[in-house]
Amino acid sequence: DIVMTQTPLSSPVTLGQPASISCRSSRSLVHRDGNTYLSWFHQRPGQPPRLLIYKISNRFSGVPDRFSGSGAGTDFTLKISRVEAEDVGVYYCMQGTEWETFGQGTKLEIK
Amino acid sequence: QAQLVESGAEVKKPGASVKVSCKASGYTFTGYYMHWVRQAPGQGLEWMGWINPNSGNTKYAQKFQGRVTMTRDTSITTAYMEVSRLTSDDTAVYYCTREDTTLAQGAFDIWGQGTMVTVSS
């Protein structure tokens, strides 16, 4: 199974400042069709996750442009250009290339 | 608008089975794979498997093979996920989620509200 490892596991940030979360896979996420199926989700307490990013860098409908995704192969990053109060919660990366596997989650909290 | 509505909370004894339902509305039920993901209290997300509502074909995570069964009833646009031989480790919130493969594999764009399953003697 592909293992997804996120860092950091916890990230205290100041409102208005940037934040970055890394996600590394145990092997390449390049699918035989040439696409890389790496998604990011955000989960607030007591709510289901919501899709932010798919295929590394594509923002899902309605997701603010302060969220961006990048990376290739085995290393991926989610960036928030200016953190807002509503961004608190847990962020998960997930690979969809071979079965599906989630990272452990990164808790974003305000300093 | 498209939505998924899950059945209510369940309390089961160890060794029993539980069946969670997921009612889809607002979109073509047979056009999108349905996945199930669970989350133990205070823990992360764990993928369990999927069902193709059109064909009924399923794929389960290795961890759950032999203990999880996913089915669907297209006449009422509802997906089901049953877990047998429950233990306390199965205490979790169970989510159904739609995969929009026109976007990408793993693009879980709609989620149910979650069903809390508690296993306790």
mmCIF file of N, CA and C in Angstrom, chain A residues 1 31 33 37-39 41 43 46-51 54-55 60 92 94-104, chain B residues 35 37 39 43-47 50 59-62 65 95 99-100 103-114:
data_model
loop_
_atom_site.group_PDB
_atom_site.id
_atom_site.type_symbol
_atom_site.label_atom_id
_atom_site.label_comp_id
_atom_site.label_asym_id
_atom_site.label_seq_id
_atom_site.Cartn_x
_atom_site.Cartn_y
_atom_site.Cartn_z
ATOM 1 N N ASP A 1 0.832 -1.194 0.000
ATOM 2 C CA ASP A 1 0.000 0.000 0.000
ATOM 3 C C ASP A 1 0.875 1.255 0.000
ATOM 4 N N HIS A 31 0.119 8.016 -12.282
ATOM 5 C CA HIS A 31 -0.701 6.892 -12.749
ATOM 6 C C HIS A 31 -0.234 6.480 -14.150
ATOM 7 N N ASP A 33 -1.912 6.408 -16.634
ATOM 8 C CA ASP A 33 -2.531 7.283 -17.631
ATOM 9 C C ASP A 33 -1.835 8.641 -17.716
ATOM 10 N N TYR A 37 -2.853 11.591 -9.125
ATOM 11 C CA TYR A 37 -4.111 11.756 -8.385
ATOM 12 C C TYR A 37 -3.846 12.021 -6.909
ATOM 13 N N LEU A 38 -3.562 13.275 -6.641
ATOM 14 C CA LEU A 38 -3.309 13.731 -5.287
ATOM 15 C C LEU A 38 -4.329 14.823 -4.969
ATOM 16 N N SER A 39 -5.098 14.591 -3.918
ATOM 17 C CA SER A 39 -6.149 15.521 -3.504
ATOM 18 C C SER A 39 -5.860 16.042 -2.107
ATOM 19 N N PHE A 41 -8.025 17.757 1.316
ATOM 20 C CA PHE A 41 -9.326 17.964 1.954
ATOM 21 C C PHE A 41 -9.141 18.779 3.232
ATOM 22 N N GLN A 43 -11.153 19.589 6.953
ATOM 23 C CA GLN A 43 -12.223 19.153 7.838
ATOM 24 C C GLN A 43 -12.288 20.044 9.075
ATOM 25 N N GLY A 46 -16.464 18.403 13.817
ATOM 26 C CA GLY A 46 -17.864 18.021 13.746
ATOM 27 C C GLY A 46 -18.465 18.023 12.365
ATOM 28 N N GLN A 47 -17.647 18.251 11.350
ATOM 29 C CA GLN A 47 -18.145 18.286 9.977
ATOM 30 C C GLN A 47 -17.446 17.254 9.114
ATOM 31 N N PRO A 48 -18.073 16.859 8.010
ATOM 32 C CA PRO A 48 -17.369 15.977 7.078
ATOM 33 C C PRO A 48 -16.265 16.746 6.366
ATOM 34 N N PRO A 49 -15.308 16.046 5.802
ATOM 35 C CA PRO A 49 -14.272 16.722 5.007
ATOM 36 C C PRO A 49 -14.890 17.396 3.784
ATOM 37 N N ARG A 50 -14.159 18.363 3.240
ATOM 38 C CA ARG A 50 -14.582 18.964 1.982
ATOM 39 C C ARG A 50 -13.387 19.019 1.045
ATOM 40 N N LEU A 51 -13.648 18.806 -0.219
ATOM 41 C CA LEU A 51 -12.594 18.782 -1.226
ATOM 42 C C LEU A 51 -12.079 20.193 -1.499
ATOM 43 N N TYR A 54 -7.721 18.881 -6.341
ATOM 44 C CA TYR A 54 -7.588 17.564 -6.950
ATOM 45 C C TYR A 54 -6.507 17.607 -8.022
ATOM 46 N N LYS A 55 -5.957 16.470 -8.340
ATOM 47 C CA LYS A 55 -4.857 16.358 -9.311
ATOM 48 C C LYS A 55 -3.783 17.405 -9.043
ATOM 49 N N PHE A 60 -11.025 23.001 -6.386
ATOM 50 C CA PHE A 60 -12.409 22.584 -6.574
ATOM 51 C C PHE A 60 -13.297 23.833 -6.603
ATOM 52 N N TYR A 92 -6.045 17.102 5.117
ATOM 53 C CA TYR A 92 -5.605 15.762 4.728
ATOM 54 C C TYR A 92 -5.218 15.740 3.257
ATOM 55 N N MET A 94 -4.596 13.008 0.128
ATOM 56 C CA MET A 94 -5.049 11.658 -0.204
ATOM 57 C C MET A 94 -4.604 11.296 -1.609
ATOM 58 N N GLN A 95 -4.093 10.090 -1.768
ATOM 59 C CA GLN A 95 -3.723 9.634 -3.108
ATOM 60 C C GLN A 95 -4.839 8.746 -3.655
ATOM 61 N N GLY A 96 -5.123 8.932 -4.937
ATOM 62 C CA GLY A 96 -6.136 8.138 -5.611
ATOM 63 C C GLY A 96 -5.561 7.371 -6.783
ATOM 64 N N THR A 97 -4.243 7.274 -6.820
ATOM 65 C CA THR A 97 -3.574 6.596 -7.936
ATOM 66 C C THR A 97 -3.680 5.083 -7.830
ATOM 67 N N GLU A 98 -3.469 4.565 -6.635
ATOM 68 C CA GLU A 98 -3.523 3.124 -6.407
ATOM 69 C C GLU A 98 -4.348 2.876 -5.155
ATOM 70 N N TRP A 99 -5.588 2.400 -5.327
ATOM 71 C CA TRP A 99 -6.541 2.383 -4.216
ATOM 72 C C TRP A 99 -6.619 3.830 -3.700
ATOM 73 N N GLU A 100 -6.930 4.037 -2.445
ATOM 74 C CA GLU A 100 -6.949 5.379 -1.874
ATOM 75 C C GLU A 100 -6.294 5.321 -0.494
ATOM 76 N N THR A 101 -5.480 6.310 -0.202
ATOM 77 C CA THR A 101 -4.839 6.378 1.110
ATOM 78 C C THR A 101 -4.782 7.826 1.544
ATOM 79 N N PHE A 102 -5.125 8.075 2.807
ATOM 80 C CA PHE A 102 -5.056 9.412 3.367
ATOM 81 C C PHE A 102 -3.761 9.599 4.159
ATOM 82 N N GLY A 103 -3.303 10.833 4.217
ATOM 83 C CA GLY A 103 -2.267 11.186 5.173
ATOM 84 C C GLY A 103 -2.863 11.251 6.573
ATOM 85 N N GLN A 104 -2.005 11.440 7.575
ATOM 86 C CA GLN A 104 -2.468 11.410 8.974
ATOM 87 C C GLN A 104 -3.256 12.644 9.369
ATOM 88 N N HIS B 35 -17.875 5.939 -2.398
ATOM 89 C CA HIS B 35 -16.844 5.430 -1.499
ATOM 90 C C HIS B 35 -17.330 5.551 -0.058
ATOM 91 N N VAL B 37 -15.675 6.029 3.874
ATOM 92 C CA VAL B 37 -14.501 6.455 4.643
ATOM 93 C C VAL B 37 -14.928 6.498 6.107
ATOM 94 N N GLN B 39 -13.828 7.369 10.370
ATOM 95 C CA GLN B 39 -12.971 8.192 11.224
ATOM 96 C C GLN B 39 -13.244 7.845 12.678
ATOM 97 N N GLN B 43 -9.305 10.632 15.540
ATOM 98 C CA GLN B 43 -8.318 10.083 14.606
ATOM 99 C C GLN B 43 -8.518 10.609 13.188
ATOM 100 N N GLY B 44 -7.698 10.120 12.271
ATOM 101 C CA GLY B 44 -7.756 10.564 10.888
ATOM 102 C C GLY B 44 -8.751 9.776 10.063
ATOM 103 N N LEU B 45 -8.706 10.027 8.765
ATOM 104 C CA LEU B 45 -9.625 9.403 7.820
ATOM 105 C C LEU B 45 -9.053 8.091 7.305
ATOM 106 N N GLU B 46 -9.936 7.104 7.164
ATOM 107 C CA GLU B 46 -9.515 5.778 6.688
ATOM 108 C C GLU B 46 -10.453 5.344 5.568
ATOM 109 N N TRP B 47 -9.882 5.099 4.379
ATOM 110 C CA TRP B 47 -10.671 4.662 3.232
ATOM 111 C C TRP B 47 -11.026 3.199 3.382
ATOM 112 N N TRP B 50 -15.103 1.075 -2.309
ATOM 113 C CA TRP B 50 -16.102 1.740 -3.155
ATOM 114 C C TRP B 50 -17.059 0.748 -3.766
ATOM 115 N N LYS B 59 -14.959 -2.745 -4.523
ATOM 116 C CA LYS B 59 -13.537 -2.902 -4.235
ATOM 117 C C LYS B 59 -13.348 -2.471 -2.793
ATOM 118 N N TYR B 60 -12.742 -3.351 -2.006
ATOM 119 C CA TYR B 60 -12.576 -3.065 -0.586
ATOM 120 C C TYR B 60 -11.097 -2.941 -0.241
ATOM 121 N N ALA B 61 -10.798 -2.064 0.713
ATOM 122 C CA ALA B 61 -9.446 -2.021 1.243
ATOM 123 C C ALA B 61 -9.118 -3.382 1.848
ATOM 124 N N GLN B 62 -7.884 -3.793 1.703
ATOM 125 C CA GLN B 62 -7.478 -5.126 2.141
ATOM 126 C C GLN B 62 -7.849 -5.385 3.603
ATOM 127 N N GLN B 65 -11.527 -6.559 3.797
ATOM 128 C CA GLN B 65 -12.028 -7.658 2.974
ATOM 129 C C GLN B 65 -12.489 -8.814 3.846
ATOM 130 N N TYR B 95 -18.564 7.732 6.797
ATOM 131 C CA TYR B 95 -19.009 8.671 5.777
ATOM 132 C C TYR B 95 -19.157 7.960 4.436
ATOM 133 N N GLU B 99 -17.487 10.125 -5.697
ATOM 134 C CA GLU B 99 -16.274 10.403 -6.448
ATOM 135 C C GLU B 99 -16.643 10.910 -7.835
ATOM 136 N N ASP B 100 -16.178 12.107 -8.164
ATOM 137 C CA ASP B 100 -16.428 12.662 -9.489
ATOM 138 C C ASP B 100 -15.214 12.396 -10.371
ATOM 139 N N LEU B 103 -13.600 14.837 -12.819
ATOM 140 C CA LEU B 103 -12.536 15.706 -12.316
ATOM 141 C C LEU B 103 -11.244 14.908 -12.176
ATOM 142 N N ALA B 104 -11.312 13.827 -11.409
ATOM 143 C CA ALA B 104 -10.112 13.027 -11.155
ATOM 144 C C ALA B 104 -10.476 11.832 -10.290
ATOM 145 N N GLN B 105 -9.647 10.825 -10.326
ATOM 146 C CA GLN B 105 -9.743 9.753 -9.334
ATOM 147 C C GLN B 105 -9.432 10.387 -7.981
ATOM 148 N N GLY B 106 -10.243 10.045 -6.975
ATOM 149 C CA GLY B 106 -10.010 10.620 -5.655
ATOM 150 C C GLY B 106 -10.622 11.994 -5.458
ATOM 151 N N ALA B 107 -11.389 12.481 -6.422
ATOM 152 C CA ALA B 107 -12.079 13.767 -6.250
ATOM 153 C C ALA B 107 -13.407 13.498 -5.541
ATOM 154 N N PHE B 108 -13.342 13.419 -4.230
ATOM 155 C CA PHE B 108 -14.524 13.147 -3.418
ATOM 156 C C PHE B 108 -15.234 14.475 -3.174
ATOM 157 N N ASP B 109 -16.179 14.802 -4.029
ATOM 158 C CA ASP B 109 -16.718 16.153 -4.033
ATOM 159 C C ASP B 109 -17.949 16.350 -3.154
ATOM 160 N N ILE B 110 -18.659 15.294 -2.829
ATOM 161 C CA ILE B 110 -19.832 15.402 -1.962
ATOM 162 C C ILE B 110 -19.728 14.349 -0.872
ATOM 163 N N TRP B 111 -20.035 14.754 0.356
ATOM 164 C CA TRP B 111 -19.931 13.866 1.495
ATOM 165 C C TRP B 111 -21.270 13.803 2.237
ATOM 166 N N GLY B 112 -21.569 12.647 2.783
ATOM 167 C CA GLY B 112 -22.684 12.546 3.700
ATOM 168 C C GLY B 112 -22.321 13.206 5.028
ATOM 169 N N GLN B 113 -23.308 13.351 5.883
ATOM 170 C CA GLN B 113 -23.073 14.029 7.162
ATOM 171 C C GLN B 113 -22.355 13.137 8.168
ATOM 172 N N GLY B 114 -22.276 11.843 7.853
ATOM 173 C CA GLY B 114 -21.607 10.909 8.752
ATOM 174 C C GLY B 114 -22.591 10.179 9.651
#
